[in-house]
């Protein structure tokens, strides 16, 4: 493929708690992440510095920015009173992006659940999905005139598994049954939000960003385990959203492990399965799986394999899996795709001359974009590419040590430095085609 189609979105992504800071300003109430980690007080100070950050985006030629709206700023109690100052902040930011030629692509929920809702059961309570639908309505009424692309619930697999089975993310619970229940409520929240978007803004396009892991058997004998693991991480979310049903094999597995999934009510799957306009693809790495039980599940995800390149956080850097994923999504689900996250950790900092030579990211970006074009050549319908992340930001429980940004952020001064990878990305955007890395690598 020589060039990307007209209208292709080129940009980068962030989320509120990871970049904004200003956690106690303008009426924002605490979220579950303030309670769980409390490390987002300043973050990248994007709440105050977004105009300069938007200038940087525009300067790099980006025509889209994925950010998240903070529920605890807009409806601080989770339900009920709307905070005008919270709305005003995003109102200014959306206008500021549009003035710079940058399309706003907001995510409605990127993990910062108002603590007030957690106190009432959080995502274990079905009422939280209803509260999310009402909060979606508030956002649509405020921004729907200027926002044409909406993303609902970011990565329900990560929220339900890391937050409720492994205890690694807020709210830190460790129970498989609760995790499966929460996954259903997150999917229901997505479905209810979609119906509000359709009702208020039928012309808008909307979908759910999913964390998707292409999964491969370690040996031919591990094929069944690999498929089961794929059901757990990928199909459990893709199938209900795009086919209106949970995959039968994973349902049986869960029923065996946790008993009946009796929180699924009649009609839920019709709500969840109302066809979205797109799936947001968050892709980072593959999974290699062996048929050996681990942590209560009948498979084991293998560590990075010897000889396979890894990022600075140890994730295998395997662009072929990105291509496999996109062609598989096209083949099995035939749905438009928006790459809502792709990237990795490369921790390079400024050299003595102030330049950030993050060659690893530049090379990975180049190879992932080539994989993307191959998948598009094979038929995948891709609406845009939003790199994770715009800025070095708060990597949740990992803190600030993992740098995912195209733009370097000095933690003590908040100085921004455009990394070499961002300069390379700007050349791709300007060309509308995947150019070779040059001086950047
Ligand atoms: O930083 C996260 C993001 O919030 C959600 N997707 C994965 C990223 C990298 O781990």
Short mmCIF file of C-alpha atoms and ligand atoms in Angstrom, two decimals:
data_model
loop_
_atom_site.label_atom_id
_atom_site.label_comp_id
_atom_site.label_asym_id
_atom_site.label_seq_id
_atom_site.Cartn_x
_atom_site.Cartn_y
_atom_site.Cartn_z
CA UNK A 1 0.00 0.00 0.00
CA UNK A 2 1.60 3.28 -0.98
CA UNK A 3 -0.64 5.80 0.75
CA UNK A 4 -3.26 5.95 3.47
CA UNK A 5 -6.84 6.84 2.54
CA UNK A 6 -8.06 10.43 2.79
CA UNK A 7 -9.57 11.19 6.18
CA UNK A 8 -7.26 8.72 7.94
CA UNK A 9 -6.79 9.80 11.56
CA UNK A 10 -3.20 10.28 12.63
CA UNK A 11 -2.51 11.09 16.23
CA UNK A 12 -1.72 9.95 19.71
CA UNK A 13 -3.59 8.97 22.86
CA UNK A 14 -3.61 9.65 26.59
CA UNK A 15 -6.04 9.22 29.46
CA UNK A 16 -7.14 11.67 32.13
CA UNK A 17 -5.65 10.17 35.27
CA UNK A 18 -2.39 9.38 33.50
CA UNK A 19 -1.70 12.93 32.34
CA UNK A 20 -3.95 15.58 33.88
CA UNK A 21 -2.89 16.02 37.50
CA UNK A 22 -4.99 18.74 39.19
CA UNK A 23 -6.84 16.03 41.06
CA UNK A 24 -8.47 18.40 43.52
CA UNK A 25 -9.13 21.32 41.19
CA UNK A 26 -12.37 22.80 39.91
CA UNK A 27 -14.61 20.43 41.79
CA UNK A 28 -13.06 17.11 40.77
CA UNK A 29 -13.81 14.39 43.32
CA UNK A 30 -11.54 11.41 44.05
CA UNK A 31 -11.59 8.38 41.80
CA UNK A 32 -10.69 4.79 42.62
CA UNK A 33 -7.18 5.47 41.32
CA UNK A 34 -6.67 8.32 43.80
CA UNK A 35 -7.58 5.84 46.50
CA UNK A 36 -5.58 2.92 45.12
CA UNK A 37 -2.36 4.66 44.04
CA UNK A 38 -2.67 8.39 44.56
CA UNK A 39 0.23 9.04 42.20
CA UNK A 40 -1.65 11.21 39.71
CA UNK A 41 -1.64 14.47 41.70
CA UNK A 42 0.57 16.23 39.16
CA UNK A 43 1.17 13.65 36.41
CA UNK A 44 2.03 15.65 33.26
CA UNK A 45 0.07 18.69 34.43
CA UNK A 46 -1.86 18.35 31.17
CA UNK A 47 -4.91 19.87 32.86
CA UNK A 48 -3.08 23.21 32.73
CA UNK A 49 -0.65 22.60 29.90
CA UNK A 50 -3.01 21.14 27.30
CA UNK A 51 -2.79 24.24 25.04
CA UNK A 52 0.99 23.85 24.69
CA UNK A 53 0.58 20.09 24.29
CA UNK A 54 -2.01 20.67 21.57
CA UNK A 55 0.43 23.02 19.84
CA UNK A 56 2.99 20.21 19.86
CA UNK A 57 0.46 17.76 18.34
CA UNK A 58 -0.47 20.21 15.61
CA UNK A 59 3.20 20.97 14.99
CA UNK A 60 3.82 17.27 14.38
CA UNK A 61 0.97 17.23 11.88
CA UNK A 62 -1.38 15.11 13.99
CA UNK A 63 -5.03 15.50 13.02
CA UNK A 64 -6.53 13.57 15.95
CA UNK A 65 -6.12 13.30 19.69
CA UNK A 66 -7.57 10.53 21.85
CA UNK A 67 -7.97 11.63 25.45
CA UNK A 68 -10.39 10.63 28.16
CA UNK A 69 -13.08 12.62 29.90
CA UNK A 70 -12.76 12.29 33.67
CA UNK A 71 -16.06 11.13 35.11
CA UNK A 72 -15.06 12.46 38.58
CA UNK A 73 -14.66 15.95 37.09
CA UNK A 74 -17.96 15.93 35.21
CA UNK A 75 -20.23 14.08 37.63
CA UNK A 76 -18.10 14.05 40.79
CA UNK A 77 -20.55 11.94 42.78
CA UNK A 78 -20.86 9.38 39.98
CA UNK A 79 -24.57 10.13 39.70
CA UNK A 80 -26.53 13.31 40.23
CA UNK A 81 -25.10 16.81 40.13
CA UNK A 82 -23.07 17.83 37.10
CA UNK A 83 -20.00 19.98 37.74
CA UNK A 84 -20.03 22.97 35.35
CA UNK A 85 -16.30 23.62 35.88
CA UNK A 86 -15.50 20.06 34.80
CA UNK A 87 -17.54 20.46 31.63
CA UNK A 88 -15.99 23.87 30.98
CA UNK A 89 -12.50 22.40 31.06
CA UNK A 90 -13.22 19.85 28.31
CA UNK A 91 -15.30 22.39 26.43
CA UNK A 92 -12.26 24.66 26.15
CA UNK A 93 -10.00 21.76 25.28
CA UNK A 94 -12.27 20.43 22.53
CA UNK A 95 -12.54 23.91 21.03
CA UNK A 96 -8.78 24.35 21.33
CA UNK A 97 -8.14 21.08 19.52
CA UNK A 98 -10.56 21.95 16.73
CA UNK A 99 -8.97 25.39 16.32
CA UNK A 100 -5.67 23.60 15.72
CA UNK A 101 -7.14 21.18 13.20
CA UNK A 102 -7.03 18.26 15.64
CA UNK A 103 -10.11 16.00 15.81
CA UNK A 104 -11.08 15.23 19.41
CA UNK A 105 -11.58 11.50 20.05
CA UNK A 106 -12.76 11.24 23.66
CA UNK A 107 -12.93 8.05 25.67
CA UNK A 108 -15.78 8.18 28.15
CA UNK A 109 -14.26 5.81 30.69
CA UNK A 110 -10.55 5.21 31.11
CA UNK A 111 -10.56 3.67 34.59
CA UNK A 112 -11.08 6.68 36.89
CA UNK A 113 -14.36 5.56 38.44
CA UNK A 114 -15.69 8.12 40.94
CA UNK A 115 -14.89 6.81 44.40
CA UNK A 116 -18.48 7.58 45.41
CA UNK A 117 -19.63 4.83 43.03
CA UNK A 118 -17.01 2.43 44.32
CA UNK A 119 -18.44 3.01 47.77
CA UNK A 120 -21.73 1.72 46.36
CA UNK A 121 -20.19 -1.42 44.88
CA UNK A 122 -18.31 -0.04 41.87
CA UNK A 123 -18.46 -2.26 38.80
CA UNK A 124 -19.82 -5.18 40.82
CA UNK A 125 -23.08 -3.20 40.98
CA UNK A 126 -25.27 -3.24 37.90
CA UNK A 127 -26.38 0.29 38.80
CA UNK A 128 -22.88 1.51 37.86
CA UNK A 129 -23.62 0.66 34.23
CA UNK A 130 -26.78 2.77 34.42
CA UNK A 131 -24.82 5.59 36.04
CA UNK A 132 -22.33 5.39 33.17
CA UNK A 133 -25.15 5.70 30.64
CA UNK A 134 -26.42 8.83 32.39
CA UNK A 135 -22.93 10.32 32.52
CA UNK A 136 -22.59 9.54 28.79
CA UNK A 137 -25.75 11.56 28.21
CA UNK A 138 -24.25 14.53 30.03
CA UNK A 139 -21.14 14.33 27.83
CA UNK A 140 -23.20 14.02 24.65
CA UNK A 141 -25.32 17.01 25.56
CA UNK A 142 -22.21 19.07 26.27
CA UNK A 143 -19.86 18.01 23.48
CA UNK A 144 -21.93 16.07 20.95
CA UNK A 145 -22.12 19.08 18.63
CA UNK A 146 -18.33 18.98 18.14
CA UNK A 147 -17.37 15.35 18.74
CA UNK A 148 -17.97 12.92 15.89
CA UNK A 149 -16.14 9.88 17.27
CA UNK A 150 -16.81 8.44 20.73
CA UNK A 151 -15.07 5.64 22.59
CA UNK A 152 -16.93 4.01 25.44
CA UNK A 153 -15.18 1.79 28.03
CA UNK A 154 -11.44 1.35 27.70
CA UNK A 155 -10.13 -2.22 27.91
CA UNK A 156 -12.75 -4.07 29.94
CA UNK A 157 -10.42 -7.09 30.06
CA UNK A 158 -7.75 -5.08 31.89
CA UNK A 159 -10.28 -3.49 34.26
CA UNK A 160 -11.91 -6.79 35.15
CA UNK A 161 -8.80 -8.97 35.29
CA UNK A 162 -6.12 -6.65 36.68
CA UNK A 163 -8.58 -4.81 38.92
CA UNK A 164 -10.70 -7.72 40.15
CA UNK A 165 -8.80 -11.00 39.68
CA UNK A 166 -5.15 -10.11 40.05
CA UNK A 167 -5.42 -7.15 42.42
CA UNK A 168 -2.87 -5.16 40.41
CA UNK A 169 -5.15 -2.28 39.46
CA UNK A 170 -7.83 -0.34 41.31
CA UNK A 171 -9.78 -1.41 43.23
CA UNK A 172 -7.35 -4.25 43.95
CA UNK A 173 -9.69 -7.23 44.32
CA UNK A 174 -8.69 -10.85 43.74
CA UNK A 175 -11.57 -13.07 42.79
CA UNK A 176 -12.32 -14.75 39.46
CA UNK A 177 -16.09 -14.77 39.91
CA UNK A 178 -16.17 -11.05 40.69
CA UNK A 179 -13.94 -10.39 37.72
CA UNK A 180 -16.33 -12.17 35.32
CA UNK A 181 -19.29 -10.32 36.85
CA UNK A 182 -17.50 -6.98 36.46
CA UNK A 183 -16.65 -7.76 32.83
CA UNK A 184 -20.37 -8.16 32.15
CA UNK A 185 -21.25 -4.85 33.77
CA UNK A 186 -18.50 -3.10 31.81
CA UNK A 187 -19.87 -4.56 28.58
CA UNK A 188 -23.37 -3.58 29.61
CA UNK A 189 -22.11 -0.05 30.30
CA UNK A 190 -20.69 0.02 26.78
CA UNK A 191 -23.98 -1.18 25.30
CA UNK A 192 -26.08 1.28 27.27
CA UNK A 193 -23.74 4.13 26.30
CA UNK A 194 -23.99 3.11 22.63
CA UNK A 195 -27.77 3.34 22.78
CA UNK A 196 -27.56 6.84 24.31
CA UNK A 197 -25.11 7.90 21.59
CA UNK A 198 -27.37 6.50 18.87
CA UNK A 199 -30.40 8.27 20.36
CA UNK A 200 -28.78 11.67 20.80
CA UNK A 201 -26.25 11.72 17.98
CA UNK A 202 -27.18 9.21 15.27
CA UNK A 203 -24.61 10.77 12.96
CA UNK A 204 -21.68 10.11 15.35
CA UNK A 205 -19.54 7.00 15.12
CA UNK A 206 -18.72 5.09 18.29
CA UNK A 207 -17.20 1.92 19.59
CA UNK A 208 -15.27 0.23 22.36
CA UNK A 209 -11.48 0.13 22.70
CA UNK A 210 -10.36 -3.42 23.53
CA UNK A 211 -6.96 -4.67 24.64
CA UNK A 212 -6.36 -7.50 22.19
CA UNK A 213 -3.59 -10.06 22.43
CA UNK A 214 -2.95 -12.30 19.42
CA UNK A 215 -2.49 -15.68 21.05
CA UNK A 216 -0.36 -18.53 19.73
CA UNK A 217 0.24 -22.09 20.93
CA UNK A 218 3.77 -22.70 22.20
CA UNK A 219 3.71 -26.11 20.43
CA UNK A 220 1.07 -27.79 18.24
CA UNK A 221 -0.02 -29.73 21.33
CA UNK A 222 -0.96 -26.43 22.99
CA UNK A 223 -3.49 -25.40 20.33
CA UNK A 224 -6.57 -26.04 22.51
CA UNK A 225 -5.05 -24.13 25.43
CA UNK A 226 -4.21 -21.25 23.14
CA UNK A 227 -7.79 -21.10 21.84
CA UNK A 228 -9.12 -21.21 25.41
CA UNK A 229 -6.81 -18.36 26.41
CA UNK A 230 -7.92 -16.42 23.32
CA UNK A 231 -11.49 -16.87 24.54
CA UNK A 232 -10.56 -15.46 27.92
CA UNK A 233 -8.75 -12.32 26.72
CA UNK A 234 -10.17 -11.60 23.27
CA UNK A 235 -13.38 -13.41 22.30
CA UNK A 236 -15.06 -12.81 25.69
CA UNK A 237 -15.27 -9.16 24.62
CA UNK A 238 -15.33 -9.32 20.82
CA UNK A 239 -18.13 -11.88 20.55
CA UNK A 240 -20.75 -10.20 22.72
CA UNK A 241 -20.06 -6.77 21.17
CA UNK A 242 -19.94 -7.97 17.56
CA UNK A 243 -22.09 -11.12 17.61
CA UNK A 244 -24.38 -10.56 20.56
CA UNK A 245 -23.27 -13.72 22.35
CA UNK A 246 -20.61 -14.90 24.74
CA UNK A 247 -18.35 -17.61 23.29
CA UNK A 248 -19.71 -21.01 24.34
CA UNK A 249 -16.33 -22.52 25.22
CA UNK A 250 -15.35 -19.69 27.56
CA UNK A 251 -18.85 -19.61 29.10
CA UNK A 252 -18.55 -23.31 29.95
CA UNK A 253 -15.10 -22.77 31.40
CA UNK A 254 -16.32 -19.91 33.62
CA UNK A 255 -19.38 -21.90 34.69
CA UNK A 256 -17.12 -24.75 35.70
CA UNK A 257 -14.85 -22.43 37.66
CA UNK A 258 -17.28 -19.97 39.26
CA UNK A 259 -20.79 -21.38 38.86
CA UNK A 260 -23.70 -19.96 36.88
CA UNK A 261 -23.24 -16.54 35.28
CA UNK A 262 -26.61 -15.55 36.66
CA UNK A 263 -25.95 -11.82 36.47
CA UNK A 264 -26.58 -11.96 32.70
CA UNK A 265 -30.22 -10.89 32.35
CA UNK A 266 -32.53 -11.45 29.40
CA UNK A 267 -31.98 -8.66 26.89
CA UNK A 268 -28.46 -7.79 28.06
CA UNK A 269 -26.77 -9.35 25.06
CA UNK A 270 -29.02 -7.47 22.65
CA UNK A 271 -27.94 -4.23 24.34
CA UNK A 272 -24.26 -5.21 24.31
CA UNK A 273 -24.45 -6.60 20.79
CA UNK A 274 -26.00 -3.62 19.03
CA UNK A 275 -23.46 -3.22 16.27
CA UNK A 276 -20.84 -0.50 16.97
CA UNK A 277 -19.36 1.61 14.17
CA UNK A 278 -15.86 0.55 15.04
CA UNK A 279 -13.69 -1.45 17.38
CA UNK A 280 -10.80 0.38 19.00
CA UNK A 281 -7.74 -1.81 18.80
CA UNK A 282 -5.23 -1.50 21.63
CA UNK A 283 -2.32 -3.69 20.60
CA UNK A 284 1.06 -4.07 22.30
CA UNK A 285 2.25 -7.66 22.18
CA UNK A 286 1.37 -11.30 21.55
CA UNK A 287 0.77 -14.16 23.96
CA UNK A 288 2.41 -17.53 23.70
CA UNK A 289 0.42 -20.13 25.58
CA UNK A 290 1.09 -23.62 26.94
CA UNK A 291 -1.39 -26.19 28.21
CA UNK A 292 -0.42 -26.08 31.87
CA UNK A 293 -2.65 -24.75 34.63
CA UNK A 294 -1.65 -21.53 36.32
CA UNK A 295 -3.42 -19.26 38.81
CA UNK A 296 -6.63 -21.25 38.58
CA UNK A 297 -6.87 -21.19 34.78
CA UNK A 298 -6.05 -24.16 32.56
CA UNK A 299 -3.23 -22.53 30.57
CA UNK A 300 -0.03 -20.66 31.13
CA UNK A 301 1.17 -17.53 29.33
CA UNK A 302 4.89 -17.95 28.65
CA UNK A 303 7.44 -15.24 29.37
CA UNK A 304 9.23 -13.42 26.54
CA UNK A 305 11.05 -15.95 24.40
CA UNK A 306 14.79 -16.02 24.01
CA UNK A 307 15.90 -14.28 20.82
CA UNK A 308 12.66 -12.32 20.38
CA UNK A 309 13.16 -8.52 20.62
CA UNK A 310 11.61 -6.89 23.67
CA UNK A 311 10.77 -3.35 24.73
CA UNK A 312 12.31 -1.80 27.85
CA UNK A 313 9.43 -3.26 29.87
CA UNK A 314 10.14 -6.75 28.59
CA UNK A 315 7.14 -7.09 26.27
CA UNK A 316 7.90 -8.93 23.06
CA UNK A 317 8.12 -6.47 20.18
CA UNK A 318 6.50 -8.51 17.41
CA UNK A 319 4.83 -6.49 14.64
CA UNK A 320 3.77 -9.65 12.78
CA UNK A 321 1.28 -10.29 15.59
CA UNK A 322 -0.26 -6.84 14.95
CA UNK A 323 -0.77 -7.79 11.32
CA UNK A 324 -2.22 -11.17 12.34
CA UNK A 325 -4.60 -9.47 14.75
CA UNK A 326 -5.90 -6.95 12.22
CA UNK A 327 -6.41 -9.52 9.48
CA UNK A 328 -8.11 -11.86 11.94
CA UNK A 329 -10.48 -9.10 13.12
CA UNK A 330 -11.33 -8.36 9.51
CA UNK A 331 -11.86 -12.03 8.66
CA UNK A 332 -13.82 -13.06 11.77
CA UNK A 333 -15.78 -9.89 12.50
CA UNK A 334 -15.60 -7.63 9.43
CA UNK A 335 -15.78 -4.39 11.39
CA UNK A 336 -14.05 -1.02 10.87
CA UNK A 337 -11.04 -0.67 13.14
CA UNK A 338 -9.48 2.35 14.77
CA UNK A 339 -6.05 1.76 16.23
CA UNK A 340 -6.66 3.44 19.57
CA UNK A 341 -3.36 2.35 21.16
CA UNK A 342 -0.08 0.94 19.92
CA UNK A 343 3.38 1.58 21.26
CA UNK A 344 5.76 0.43 23.94
CA UNK A 345 8.25 1.39 26.62
CA UNK A 346 11.57 2.79 25.52
CA UNK A 347 13.10 4.73 28.35
CA UNK A 348 15.66 6.84 26.45
CA UNK A 349 16.08 10.28 27.99
CA UNK A 350 17.71 13.44 26.67
CA UNK A 351 21.35 13.31 25.64
CA UNK A 352 23.73 16.17 26.50
CA UNK A 353 22.48 18.07 23.46
CA UNK A 354 18.88 17.77 24.69
CA UNK A 355 17.85 15.38 21.93
CA UNK A 356 15.97 12.19 22.84
CA UNK A 357 17.26 9.43 20.59
CA UNK A 358 14.60 6.79 21.21
CA UNK A 359 15.68 4.64 18.31
CA UNK A 360 13.85 1.56 19.62
CA UNK A 361 10.50 3.33 19.42
CA UNK A 362 11.23 4.74 15.96
CA UNK A 363 12.11 1.32 14.58
CA UNK A 364 9.12 -0.33 16.24
CA UNK A 365 6.78 2.38 14.97
CA UNK A 366 8.11 1.92 11.45
CA UNK A 367 7.63 -1.86 11.58
CA UNK A 368 4.18 -1.65 13.14
CA UNK A 369 3.05 0.82 10.49
CA UNK A 370 4.31 -1.55 7.81
CA UNK A 371 2.33 -4.35 9.47
CA UNK A 372 -0.71 -2.07 9.48
CA UNK A 373 -0.41 -1.36 5.78
CA UNK A 374 -0.05 -5.08 5.01
CA UNK A 375 -3.25 -5.77 6.94
CA UNK A 376 -4.99 -2.95 5.09
CA UNK A 377 -3.81 -4.40 1.80
CA UNK A 378 -5.37 -7.67 2.89
CA UNK A 379 -8.69 -5.91 3.39
CA UNK A 380 -8.73 -4.66 6.99
CA UNK A 381 -10.72 -1.42 7.16
CA UNK A 382 -8.65 0.89 9.36
CA UNK A 383 -9.87 4.39 10.16
CA UNK A 384 -6.80 5.74 11.87
CA UNK A 385 -3.74 5.19 14.00
CA UNK A 386 -3.41 6.74 17.46
CA UNK A 387 -0.07 6.04 19.08
CA UNK A 388 0.19 5.30 22.79
CA UNK A 389 1.20 7.67 24.09
CA UNK A 390 1.50 11.35 23.34
CA UNK A 391 3.44 11.98 26.57
CA UNK A 392 5.55 10.03 29.03
CA UNK A 393 2.89 9.60 31.67
CA UNK A 394 1.70 7.67 34.70
CA UNK A 395 1.77 3.98 33.86
CA UNK A 396 -0.77 3.07 36.53
CA UNK A 397 0.66 0.76 39.19
CA UNK A 398 4.07 0.94 37.50
CA UNK A 399 4.40 4.66 38.25
CA UNK A 400 6.45 7.00 36.06
CA UNK A 401 9.40 4.71 35.34
CA UNK A 402 7.99 3.37 32.06
CA UNK A 403 8.13 5.85 29.22
CA UNK A 404 5.60 5.29 26.44
CA UNK A 405 5.61 8.83 25.04
CA UNK A 406 6.44 10.35 21.70
CA UNK A 407 7.14 13.44 23.76
CA UNK A 408 9.53 13.25 26.70
CA UNK A 409 8.35 14.79 29.96
CA UNK A 410 10.87 15.85 32.58
CA UNK A 411 9.18 14.97 35.86
CA UNK A 412 10.73 17.75 37.89
CA UNK A 413 10.33 20.66 35.45
CA UNK A 414 7.49 19.40 33.21
CA UNK A 415 9.67 20.34 30.22
CA UNK A 416 8.47 18.65 27.02
CA UNK A 417 10.96 17.38 24.44
CA UNK A 418 9.87 16.04 21.09
CA UNK A 419 11.61 12.67 20.77
CA UNK A 420 13.23 11.42 17.57
CA UNK A 421 10.36 8.92 17.22
CA UNK A 422 7.88 11.81 17.08
CA UNK A 423 9.94 13.49 14.37
CA UNK A 424 9.85 10.25 12.40
CA UNK A 425 6.08 9.98 12.97
CA UNK A 426 5.66 13.57 11.71
CA UNK A 427 7.42 12.60 8.48
CA UNK A 428 5.06 9.63 8.03
CA UNK A 429 2.04 11.85 8.62
CA UNK A 430 3.30 14.50 6.20
CA UNK A 431 3.95 11.86 3.53
CA UNK A 432 0.70 10.01 4.22
CA UNK A 433 2.79 6.89 3.77
CA UNK A 434 5.24 4.76 5.74
CA UNK A 435 8.61 6.35 5.04
CA UNK A 436 11.96 4.83 6.05
CA UNK A 437 13.49 6.03 9.32
CA UNK A 438 16.45 8.22 8.53
CA UNK A 439 18.32 10.51 10.89
CA UNK A 440 15.87 9.47 13.66
CA UNK A 441 17.28 5.99 13.84
O1 LIG B 1 -1.05 2.97 29.78
C1 LIG B 1 -1.92 1.96 29.37
C2 LIG B 1 -3.27 2.52 28.97
O2 LIG B 1 -3.84 3.27 29.99
C3 LIG B 1 -4.21 1.41 28.61
N1 LIG B 1 -3.63 0.50 27.66
C4 LIG B 1 -2.28 0.05 27.88
C5 LIG B 1 -1.36 1.20 28.18
C6 LIG B 1 0.08 0.70 28.40
O3 LIG B 1 0.12 -0.26 29.39
#
